Amino acid sequence: MRLIDLSVPVVTGMPVYPGDPRVAIAPALSVAADGVNVLHLDMGSQSGTHVDAPFHIDDALPTLDRLPLERFWGRAVVVDARGAEPRTPLGPSLFEGRLRAGALVLVATGWSRHWGHDDYLAHPYLTPEAAELLVDAGIRTVGIDALSVDATPADDLPAHRILCGAHAVIAENLTGLDPLLDAQTAGEPIEVSLLPLRLPAADGAPVRAVARVG
């Protein structure tokens, strides 16, 4: 059994979705002056590797703390979309025959290699039809190694609306999915944790995404 970190580091000035709060981290207390080290964190709820609750796109949908913990932890299926070109829509055919109801579905685009560069915004994204297929297949957790499951920038968020409308959780800015694809090809079981901070009435929260393989 081995653990694989699927999270980006949280640092000052890290990439954020256009218009989201910037991330700033600085010492608040120090051992020399105060007897302990404590950091001051200034960031948005959608910073770094994070999960979206349905409330993210609709006030009438469940907030983060109203979702069952099973949405954030379980057996995973990893779908290989690494051959996709910039801004490619990922349709239903990518997922057909690969889904298992109740699984956490992670979409590996390989786009995490562009983290910190302008090309990161030109990521592949899910079509509404793909989102509908996932919901119809009983999937309630979808992750992607890109900035969003929808195009960036976007006038609307159709994949978000379909997934969140089914009370699904969306994980974004995952990284390091290649070893999971290798493990899946080798027949090894994959379990993923996307447990967020316990923020009442929240739209989402950063996570330390981790996979357990084998």
mmCIF file of N, CA and C in Angstrom, residues 139-196:
data_model
loop_
_atom_site.group_PDB
_atom_site.id
_atom_site.type_symbol
_atom_site.label_atom_id
_atom_site.label_comp_id
_atom_site.label_asym_id
_atom_site.label_seq_id
_atom_site.Cartn_x
_atom_site.Cartn_y
_atom_site.Cartn_z
ATOM 1 N N ILE A 139 -22.806 8.725 -10.357
ATOM 2 C CA ILE A 139 -21.575 9.358 -9.866
ATOM 3 C C ILE A 139 -21.942 10.649 -9.145
ATOM 4 N N ARG A 140 -21.420 10.811 -7.931
ATOM 5 C CA ARG A 140 -21.699 12.012 -7.153
ATOM 6 C C ARG A 140 -20.429 12.720 -6.683
ATOM 7 N N THR A 141 -19.270 12.287 -7.192
ATOM 8 C CA THR A 141 -18.003 12.985 -6.928
ATOM 9 C C THR A 141 -17.173 12.941 -8.196
ATOM 10 N N VAL A 142 -16.800 14.115 -8.694
ATOM 11 C CA VAL A 142 -16.023 14.220 -9.933
ATOM 12 C C VAL A 142 -14.852 15.154 -9.686
ATOM 13 N N GLY A 143 -13.642 14.698 -9.999
ATOM 14 C CA GLY A 143 -12.449 15.523 -9.847
ATOM 15 C C GLY A 143 -11.727 15.676 -11.173
ATOM 16 N N ILE A 144 -10.944 16.734 -11.292
ATOM 17 C CA ILE A 144 -10.187 16.982 -12.517
ATOM 18 C C ILE A 144 -8.869 17.669 -12.164
ATOM 19 N N ASP A 145 -7.824 17.349 -12.917
ATOM 20 C CA ASP A 145 -6.511 17.978 -12.692
ATOM 21 C C ASP A 145 -6.389 19.244 -13.538
ATOM 22 N N ALA A 146 -7.356 20.113 -13.395
ATOM 23 C CA ALA A 146 -7.430 21.369 -14.136
ATOM 24 C C ALA A 146 -8.159 22.389 -13.280
ATOM 25 N N LEU A 147 -8.240 23.608 -13.792
ATOM 26 C CA LEU A 147 -8.803 24.709 -13.013
ATOM 27 C C LEU A 147 -10.300 24.564 -12.779
ATOM 28 N N SER A 148 -10.998 23.901 -13.706
ATOM 29 C CA SER A 148 -12.450 23.808 -13.613
ATOM 30 C C SER A 148 -12.953 22.648 -14.463
ATOM 31 N N VAL A 149 -14.146 22.146 -14.133
ATOM 32 C CA VAL A 149 -14.792 21.158 -15.004
ATOM 33 C C VAL A 149 -15.472 21.851 -16.179
ATOM 34 N N ASP A 150 -15.604 23.179 -16.115
ATOM 35 C CA ASP A 150 -16.097 23.976 -17.231
ATOM 36 C C ASP A 150 -14.940 24.754 -17.856
ATOM 37 N N ALA A 151 -15.195 25.312 -19.027
ATOM 38 C CA ALA A 151 -14.166 26.107 -19.700
ATOM 39 C C ALA A 151 -13.828 27.343 -18.878
ATOM 40 N N THR A 152 -12.602 27.856 -19.081
ATOM 41 C CA THR A 152 -12.146 29.079 -18.422
ATOM 42 C C THR A 152 -11.606 30.039 -19.482
ATOM 43 N N PRO A 153 -12.105 31.287 -19.555
ATOM 44 C CA PRO A 153 -13.243 31.807 -18.782
ATOM 45 C C PRO A 153 -14.549 31.259 -19.338
ATOM 46 N N ALA A 154 -15.655 31.489 -18.615
ATOM 47 C CA ALA A 154 -16.937 30.942 -19.040
ATOM 48 C C ALA A 154 -18.057 31.925 -18.720
ATOM 49 N N ASP A 155 -19.001 32.087 -19.669
ATOM 50 C CA ASP A 155 -20.186 32.893 -19.423
ATOM 51 C C ASP A 155 -21.189 32.118 -18.577
ATOM 52 N N ASP A 156 -21.131 30.795 -18.664
ATOM 53 C CA ASP A 156 -22.000 29.936 -17.868
ATOM 54 C C ASP A 156 -21.181 28.742 -17.410
ATOM 55 N N LEU A 157 -21.729 27.969 -16.482
ATOM 56 C CA LEU A 157 -21.031 26.817 -15.924
ATOM 57 C C LEU A 157 -21.934 25.577 -16.039
ATOM 58 N N PRO A 158 -22.186 25.102 -17.267
ATOM 59 C CA PRO A 158 -23.166 24.026 -17.444
ATOM 60 C C PRO A 158 -22.800 22.727 -16.743
ATOM 61 N N ALA A 159 -21.534 22.331 -16.778
ATOM 62 C CA ALA A 159 -21.143 21.090 -16.099
ATOM 63 C C ALA A 159 -21.307 21.238 -14.593
ATOM 64 N N HIS A 160 -20.917 22.384 -14.047
ATOM 65 C CA HIS A 160 -21.142 22.652 -12.619
ATOM 66 C C HIS A 160 -22.627 22.541 -12.284
ATOM 67 N N ARG A 161 -23.463 23.151 -13.114
ATOM 68 C CA ARG A 161 -24.897 23.195 -12.797
ATOM 69 C C ARG A 161 -25.515 21.802 -12.816
ATOM 70 N N ILE A 162 -25.084 20.973 -13.757
ATOM 71 C CA ILE A 162 -25.629 19.618 -13.845
ATOM 72 C C ILE A 162 -25.149 18.776 -12.667
ATOM 73 N N LEU A 163 -23.851 18.805 -12.394
ATOM 74 C CA LEU A 163 -23.300 18.008 -11.295
ATOM 75 C C LEU A 163 -23.806 18.505 -9.946
ATOM 76 N N CYS A 164 -23.727 19.796 -9.722
ATOM 77 C CA CYS A 164 -24.174 20.342 -8.440
ATOM 78 C C CYS A 164 -25.681 20.188 -8.273
ATOM 79 N N GLY A 165 -26.421 20.254 -9.373
ATOM 80 C CA GLY A 165 -27.864 20.058 -9.303
ATOM 81 C C GLY A 165 -28.234 18.668 -8.823
ATOM 82 N N ALA A 166 -27.319 17.697 -9.020
ATOM 83 C CA ALA A 166 -27.517 16.331 -8.519
ATOM 84 C C ALA A 166 -26.880 16.139 -7.145
ATOM 85 N N HIS A 167 -26.480 17.252 -6.519
ATOM 86 C CA HIS A 167 -25.847 17.250 -5.186
ATOM 87 C C HIS A 167 -24.498 16.534 -5.216
ATOM 88 N N ALA A 168 -23.822 16.642 -6.350
ATOM 89 C CA ALA A 168 -22.489 16.057 -6.472
ATOM 90 C C ALA A 168 -21.429 17.030 -5.968
ATOM 91 N N VAL A 169 -20.276 16.479 -5.645
ATOM 92 C CA VAL A 169 -19.105 17.246 -5.248
ATOM 93 C C VAL A 169 -18.144 17.319 -6.439
ATOM 94 N N ILE A 170 -17.527 18.474 -6.624
ATOM 95 C CA ILE A 170 -16.544 18.661 -7.690
ATOM 96 C C ILE A 170 -15.203 18.998 -7.054
ATOM 97 N N ALA A 171 -14.157 18.253 -7.417
ATOM 98 C CA ALA A 171 -12.794 18.555 -6.961
ATOM 99 C C ALA A 171 -11.998 19.106 -8.137
ATOM 100 N N GLU A 172 -11.299 20.211 -7.909
ATOM 101 C CA GLU A 172 -10.538 20.870 -8.976
ATOM 102 C C GLU A 172 -9.105 21.150 -8.529
ATOM 103 N N ASN A 173 -8.241 21.371 -9.521
ATOM 104 C CA ASN A 173 -6.812 21.597 -9.279
ATOM 105 C C ASN A 173 -6.130 20.398 -8.633
ATOM 106 N N LEU A 174 -6.584 19.191 -8.979
ATOM 107 C CA LEU A 174 -5.834 18.002 -8.579
ATOM 108 C C LEU A 174 -4.515 17.965 -9.349
ATOM 109 N N THR A 175 -3.587 17.178 -8.881
ATOM 110 C CA THR A 175 -2.304 17.025 -9.557
ATOM 111 C C THR A 175 -1.766 15.623 -9.299
ATOM 112 N N GLY A 176 -0.826 15.181 -10.138
ATOM 113 C CA GLY A 176 -0.172 13.895 -9.901
ATOM 114 C C GLY A 176 -1.038 12.680 -10.154
ATOM 115 N N LEU A 177 -1.912 12.735 -11.158
ATOM 116 C CA LEU A 177 -2.809 11.610 -11.421
ATOM 117 C C LEU A 177 -2.174 10.501 -12.255
ATOM 118 N N ASP A 178 -1.026 10.760 -12.882
ATOM 119 C CA ASP A 178 -0.400 9.737 -13.735
ATOM 120 C C ASP A 178 -0.147 8.415 -13.004
ATOM 121 N N PRO A 179 0.395 8.424 -11.774
ATOM 122 C CA PRO A 179 0.613 7.152 -11.078
ATOM 123 C C PRO A 179 -0.678 6.382 -10.819
ATOM 124 N N LEU A 180 -1.789 7.094 -10.699
ATOM 125 C CA LEU A 180 -3.061 6.417 -10.482
ATOM 126 C C LEU A 180 -3.496 5.677 -11.745
ATOM 127 N N LEU A 181 -3.258 6.280 -12.892
ATOM 128 C CA LEU A 181 -3.577 5.592 -14.145
ATOM 129 C C LEU A 181 -2.736 4.335 -14.301
ATOM 130 N N ASP A 182 -1.457 4.427 -13.932
ATOM 131 C CA ASP A 182 -0.585 3.250 -14.000
ATOM 132 C C ASP A 182 -1.079 2.157 -13.053
ATOM 133 N N ALA A 183 -1.462 2.551 -11.854
ATOM 134 C CA ALA A 183 -1.950 1.581 -10.875
ATOM 135 C C ALA A 183 -3.244 0.937 -11.342
ATOM 136 N N GLN A 184 -4.119 1.744 -11.920
ATOM 137 C CA GLN A 184 -5.394 1.216 -12.413
ATOM 138 C C GLN A 184 -5.169 0.215 -13.535
ATOM 139 N N THR A 185 -4.235 0.510 -14.446
ATOM 140 C CA THR A 185 -3.904 -0.415 -15.531
ATOM 141 C C THR A 185 -3.358 -1.728 -14.982
ATOM 142 N N ALA A 186 -2.630 -1.631 -13.869
ATOM 143 C CA ALA A 186 -2.064 -2.833 -13.238
ATOM 144 C C ALA A 186 -3.077 -3.589 -12.392
ATOM 145 N N GLY A 187 -4.292 -3.076 -12.322
ATOM 146 C CA GLY A 187 -5.336 -3.762 -11.562
ATOM 147 C C GLY A 187 -5.324 -3.491 -10.073
ATOM 148 N N GLU A 188 -4.572 -2.482 -9.643
ATOM 149 C CA GLU A 188 -4.518 -2.162 -8.218
ATOM 150 C C GLU A 188 -5.730 -1.324 -7.811
ATOM 151 N N PRO A 189 -6.298 -1.583 -6.644
ATOM 152 C CA PRO A 189 -7.405 -0.754 -6.166
ATOM 153 C C PRO A 189 -6.911 0.637 -5.774
ATOM 154 N N ILE A 190 -7.762 1.634 -5.993
ATOM 155 C CA ILE A 190 -7.427 3.022 -5.686
ATOM 156 C C ILE A 190 -8.532 3.606 -4.812
ATOM 157 N N GLU A 191 -8.144 4.144 -3.678
ATOM 158 C CA GLU A 191 -9.066 4.826 -2.778
ATOM 159 C C GLU A 191 -8.583 6.266 -2.637
ATOM 160 N N VAL A 192 -9.505 7.212 -2.695
ATOM 161 C CA VAL A 192 -9.131 8.624 -2.665
ATOM 162 C C VAL A 192 -9.869 9.347 -1.533
ATOM 163 N N SER A 193 -9.126 10.216 -0.839
ATOM 164 C CA SER A 193 -9.692 11.091 0.180
ATOM 165 C C SER A 193 -9.660 12.533 -0.316
ATOM 166 N N LEU A 194 -10.826 13.187 -0.263
ATOM 167 C CA LEU A 194 -10.953 14.599 -0.623
ATOM 168 C C LEU A 194 -11.586 15.372 0.535
ATOM 169 N N LEU A 195 -11.280 14.969 1.752
ATOM 170 C CA LEU A 195 -11.935 15.549 2.925
ATOM 171 C C LEU A 195 -11.592 17.037 3.066
ATOM 172 N N PRO A 196 -12.623 17.893 3.124
ATOM 173 C CA PRO A 196 -12.390 19.337 3.225
ATOM 174 C C PRO A 196 -12.346 19.817 4.669
#
